[in-house]
mmCIF file of C-alpha atoms in Angstrom:
data_model
loop_
_atom_site.group_PDB
_atom_site.id
_atom_site.type_symbol
_atom_site.label_atom_id
_atom_site.label_comp_id
_atom_site.label_asym_id
_atom_site.label_seq_id
_atom_site.Cartn_x
_atom_site.Cartn_y
_atom_site.Cartn_z
ATOM 1 C CA VAL A 14 -56.953 -181.047 -115.775
ATOM 2 C CA PHE A 15 -57.899 -184.704 -115.299
ATOM 3 C CA ILE A 16 -60.739 -184.417 -117.783
ATOM 4 C CA GLY A 17 -58.573 -183.330 -120.702
ATOM 5 C CA GLU A 18 -55.854 -185.818 -119.830
ATOM 6 C CA VAL A 19 -58.271 -188.731 -119.729
ATOM 7 C CA GLY A 20 -59.809 -187.989 -123.103
ATOM 8 C CA ALA A 21 -56.457 -187.376 -124.790
ATOM 9 C CA GLY A 22 -54.694 -190.274 -123.092
ATOM 10 C CA HIS A 23 -57.195 -192.965 -124.021
ATOM 11 C CA GLY A 24 -58.598 -191.687 -127.298
ATOM 12 C CA LEU A 25 -62.091 -191.791 -125.815
ATOM 13 C CA PRO A 26 -64.350 -188.743 -125.634
ATOM 14 C CA CYS A 27 -64.638 -187.352 -122.129
ATOM 15 C CA GLY A 28 -65.071 -183.830 -120.831
ATOM 16 C CA GLY A 29 -66.780 -181.594 -118.353
ATOM 17 C CA GLY A 30 -70.530 -181.827 -118.839
ATOM 18 C CA ASN A 31 -71.654 -179.575 -115.997
ATOM 19 C CA TYR A 32 -69.639 -177.012 -114.055
ATOM 20 C CA ASN A 33 -72.138 -176.740 -111.218
ATOM 21 C CA CYS A 34 -70.448 -175.048 -108.269
ATOM 22 C CA PRO A 35 -67.136 -174.955 -106.417
ATOM 23 C CA GLY A 36 -66.049 -178.543 -105.925
ATOM 24 C CA GLN A 37 -68.538 -180.103 -108.331
ATOM 25 C CA ILE A 38 -67.929 -180.886 -111.969
ATOM 26 C CA VAL A 39 -69.968 -183.534 -113.746
ATOM 27 C CA VAL A 40 -67.900 -185.457 -116.286
ATOM 28 C CA ALA A 41 -69.580 -186.716 -119.439
ATOM 29 C CA GLY A 42 -68.355 -188.953 -122.199
ATOM 30 C CA HIS A 43 -67.483 -192.527 -123.035
ATOM 31 C CA THR A 44 -68.086 -194.765 -120.005
ATOM 32 C CA GLU A 45 -64.506 -196.069 -119.831
ATOM 33 C CA ALA A 46 -63.057 -192.549 -119.966
ATOM 34 C CA VAL A 47 -65.483 -191.294 -117.305
ATOM 35 C CA GLU A 48 -64.546 -194.182 -115.006
ATOM 36 C CA ARG A 49 -60.843 -193.423 -115.509
ATOM 37 C CA CYS A 50 -61.457 -189.761 -114.727
ATOM 38 C CA MET A 51 -63.289 -190.752 -111.549
ATOM 39 C CA ALA A 52 -60.366 -192.957 -110.500
ATOM 40 C CA LEU A 53 -57.904 -190.113 -111.098
ATOM 41 C CA ALA A 54 -60.031 -187.748 -109.008
ATOM 42 C CA VAL A 55 -60.093 -190.213 -106.106
ATOM 43 C CA GLU A 56 -56.331 -190.836 -106.419
ATOM 44 C CA ALA A 57 -55.808 -187.073 -106.118
ATOM 45 C CA GLY A 58 -57.863 -186.947 -102.915
ATOM 46 C CA GLY A 59 -61.137 -185.912 -104.481
ATOM 47 C CA ARG A 60 -64.522 -187.523 -104.444
ATOM 48 C CA ALA A 61 -66.257 -189.170 -107.396
ATOM 49 C CA VAL A 62 -69.863 -190.328 -107.592
ATOM 50 C CA ARG A 63 -71.233 -192.180 -110.601
ATOM 51 C CA LEU A 64 -74.557 -190.725 -111.712
ATOM 52 C CA SER A 65 -77.259 -192.961 -113.129
ATOM 53 C CA VAL A 66 -77.899 -191.378 -116.518
ATOM 54 C CA THR A 67 -79.065 -192.726 -119.854
ATOM 55 C CA ALA A 68 -76.666 -190.776 -122.077
ATOM 56 C CA PRO A 69 -73.484 -188.654 -121.973
ATOM 57 C CA PHE A 70 -75.431 -185.406 -121.679
ATOM 58 C CA HIS A 71 -73.709 -182.133 -122.578
ATOM 59 C CA SER A 72 -70.826 -183.889 -124.310
ATOM 60 C CA ARG A 73 -69.703 -183.971 -127.918
ATOM 61 C CA LEU A 74 -71.045 -187.523 -128.143
ATOM 62 C CA LEU A 75 -74.511 -185.964 -128.325
ATOM 63 C CA ALA A 76 -73.759 -183.765 -131.339
ATOM 64 C CA PRO A 77 -76.090 -185.903 -133.523
ATOM 65 C CA ALA A 78 -78.936 -185.134 -131.095
ATOM 66 C CA GLY A 79 -78.135 -181.439 -131.508
ATOM 67 C CA GLU A 80 -78.454 -181.870 -135.265
ATOM 68 C CA ARG A 81 -81.894 -183.432 -134.796
ATOM 69 C CA LEU A 82 -82.877 -180.558 -132.519
ATOM 70 C CA ALA A 83 -81.713 -178.118 -135.205
ATOM 71 C CA GLU A 84 -84.001 -179.836 -137.705
ATOM 72 C CA ALA A 85 -86.940 -179.615 -135.301
ATOM 73 C CA LEU A 86 -86.270 -175.930 -134.591
ATOM 74 C CA ARG A 87 -86.175 -175.010 -138.292
ATOM 75 C CA GLY A 88 -89.959 -174.887 -138.311
ATOM 76 C CA VAL A 89 -90.218 -172.865 -135.101
ATOM 77 C CA THR A 90 -90.491 -169.094 -135.143
ATOM 78 C CA LEU A 91 -88.549 -167.492 -132.316
ATOM 79 C CA ARG A 92 -88.941 -163.859 -131.377
ATOM 80 C CA GLU A 93 -86.594 -161.473 -129.641
ATOM 81 C CA ALA A 94 -86.626 -162.169 -125.915
ATOM 82 C CA GLN A 95 -88.305 -159.389 -123.946
ATOM 83 C CA VAL A 96 -86.161 -160.300 -120.953
ATOM 84 C CA PRO A 97 -82.526 -161.283 -121.561
ATOM 85 C CA VAL A 98 -81.772 -164.944 -120.910
ATOM 86 C CA VAL A 99 -78.426 -166.107 -119.545
ATOM 87 C CA SER A 100 -77.211 -168.965 -121.717
ATOM 88 C CA ASN A 101 -75.685 -171.868 -119.803
ATOM 89 C CA VAL A 102 -73.418 -172.444 -122.819
ATOM 90 C CA THR A 103 -71.726 -169.026 -122.666
ATOM 91 C CA ALA A 104 -72.815 -167.427 -119.364
ATOM 92 C CA ASP A 105 -73.758 -164.401 -121.496
ATOM 93 C CA TYR A 106 -77.097 -162.693 -121.999
ATOM 94 C CA VAL A 107 -78.983 -163.460 -125.192
ATOM 95 C CA THR A 108 -82.083 -161.881 -126.703
ATOM 96 C CA GLN A 109 -81.811 -162.396 -130.463
ATOM 97 C CA PRO A 110 -83.739 -165.301 -132.032
ATOM 98 C CA ASP A 111 -80.849 -166.611 -134.147
ATOM 99 C CA GLU A 112 -78.509 -166.601 -131.156
ATOM 100 C CA ILE A 113 -81.088 -168.290 -128.929
ATOM 101 C CA ARG A 114 -81.658 -170.976 -131.573
ATOM 102 C CA ARG A 115 -77.904 -171.573 -132.009
ATOM 103 C CA LEU A 116 -77.325 -171.860 -128.261
ATOM 104 C CA LEU A 117 -80.283 -174.203 -127.748
ATOM 105 C CA ILE A 118 -78.703 -176.516 -130.297
ATOM 106 C CA GLU A 119 -75.200 -176.171 -128.863
ATOM 107 C CA GLN A 120 -76.278 -176.854 -125.287
ATOM 108 C CA VAL A 121 -77.035 -180.453 -126.211
ATOM 109 C CA SER A 122 -73.338 -181.181 -126.767
ATOM 110 C CA ARG A 123 -71.585 -178.437 -124.799
ATOM 111 C CA PRO A 124 -70.949 -178.158 -121.043
ATOM 112 C CA VAL A 125 -73.418 -176.415 -118.764
ATOM 113 C CA LEU A 126 -71.653 -173.403 -117.254
ATOM 114 C CA TRP A 127 -74.013 -173.184 -114.289
ATOM 115 C CA GLU A 128 -71.601 -171.607 -111.822
ATOM 116 C CA ALA A 129 -70.396 -169.030 -114.364
ATOM 117 C CA SER A 130 -74.005 -168.223 -115.319
ATOM 118 C CA ILE A 131 -74.984 -167.661 -111.693
ATOM 119 C CA ARG A 132 -71.877 -165.592 -110.980
ATOM 120 C CA ARG A 133 -72.679 -163.443 -114.022
ATOM 121 C CA MET A 134 -76.159 -162.698 -112.710
ATOM 122 C CA ILE A 135 -74.869 -161.987 -109.200
ATOM 123 C CA ALA A 136 -72.282 -159.574 -110.636
ATOM 124 C CA ASP A 137 -75.139 -157.830 -112.437
ATOM 125 C CA GLY A 138 -77.106 -157.365 -109.222
ATOM 126 C CA VAL A 139 -79.358 -160.420 -109.046
ATOM 127 C CA ASP A 140 -79.707 -161.358 -105.385
ATOM 128 C CA THR A 141 -82.745 -163.665 -105.364
ATOM 129 C CA PHE A 142 -83.108 -166.964 -107.219
ATOM 130 C CA ILE A 143 -86.138 -169.280 -107.316
ATOM 131 C CA GLU A 144 -85.825 -172.978 -108.102
ATOM 132 C CA VAL A 145 -88.993 -174.715 -109.294
ATOM 133 C CA GLY A 146 -89.118 -178.505 -109.228
ATOM 134 C CA PRO A 147 -89.100 -181.634 -107.109
ATOM 135 C CA SER A 148 -85.647 -181.216 -105.576
ATOM 136 C CA ARG A 149 -83.477 -178.474 -104.147
ATOM 137 C CA THR A 150 -80.320 -179.370 -106.061
ATOM 138 C CA LEU A 151 -79.845 -175.987 -107.720
ATOM 139 C CA THR A 152 -80.606 -174.193 -104.463
ATOM 140 C CA GLY A 153 -77.743 -176.169 -102.900
ATOM 141 C CA PHE A 154 -75.439 -175.173 -105.755
ATOM 142 C CA LEU A 155 -76.407 -171.526 -105.260
ATOM 143 C CA ARG A 156 -75.429 -171.645 -101.603
ATOM 144 C CA LYS A 157 -72.031 -173.097 -102.529
ATOM 145 C CA ILE A 158 -71.509 -170.377 -105.142
ATOM 146 C CA ASP A 159 -72.514 -167.436 -102.934
ATOM 147 C CA LYS A 160 -73.994 -167.744 -99.451
ATOM 148 C CA GLY A 161 -75.133 -164.119 -99.647
ATOM 149 C CA VAL A 162 -77.808 -164.659 -102.292
ATOM 150 C CA ARG A 163 -81.373 -165.504 -101.480
ATOM 151 C CA ALA A 164 -82.230 -168.995 -102.740
ATOM 152 C CA LEU A 165 -85.910 -169.941 -102.715
ATOM 153 C CA TYR A 166 -87.577 -173.082 -104.028
ATOM 154 C CA VAL A 167 -91.038 -174.116 -105.143
ATOM 155 C CA GLU A 168 -91.881 -177.810 -105.016
ATOM 156 C CA ASP A 169 -95.647 -177.773 -104.452
ATOM 157 C CA PRO A 170 -98.587 -175.345 -104.115
ATOM 158 C CA ALA A 171 -97.858 -174.654 -100.437
ATOM 159 C CA SER A 172 -94.242 -173.686 -101.103
ATOM 160 C CA LEU A 173 -95.369 -171.523 -104.028
ATOM 161 C CA GLY A 174 -97.579 -169.602 -101.611
ATOM 162 C CA ARG A 175 -94.695 -169.145 -99.181
ATOM 163 C CA VAL A 176 -92.385 -167.896 -101.948
ATOM 164 C CA LEU A 177 -95.006 -165.466 -103.256
ATOM 165 C CA ASP A 178 -95.608 -164.167 -99.732
ATOM 166 C CA SER A 179 -91.870 -163.787 -99.222
ATOM 167 C CA LEU A 180 -91.447 -161.947 -102.512
ATOM 168 C CA GLY A 181 -94.376 -159.694 -101.665
ATOM 169 C CA ARG A 182 -92.476 -158.492 -98.629
ATOM 170 C CA VAL A 183 -89.469 -157.674 -100.818
ATOM 171 C CA CYS A 184 -91.182 -156.043 -103.798
#
């Protein structure tokens, strides 16, 4: 509610950039509008943390970057996905090249529906998730979304070995 009110009330672009998990929405947009949204959240008893980012990612302010991505993707041949991919733009499965291309472009300037994407997979029977990278941020989000799912992470060769061993016991 705050997000829409801030953007409309000040004439500055501002909106949800990431819907990560219960209790966490990342706001993206014009700096002044984001700061106002943060103040409103705190006034309402919430918590607001300013992230150090270089651009208003996943907001309509990045539409020109999406256009540049579209130009770059024109020369790329995409094939039908052999395994359906859950788009963070729609939280739906996609396999068709034209749809994948369109959603890749849209995700530059549209919110990341992380929680909805994860809930979709859980509803469809996915019970194990593996995060690969230097932090466990997404693993933390998973636990806030559904404590019953198995959340594993790989951050180095040793943890990869542990995950593979763990999966070997399941498969």
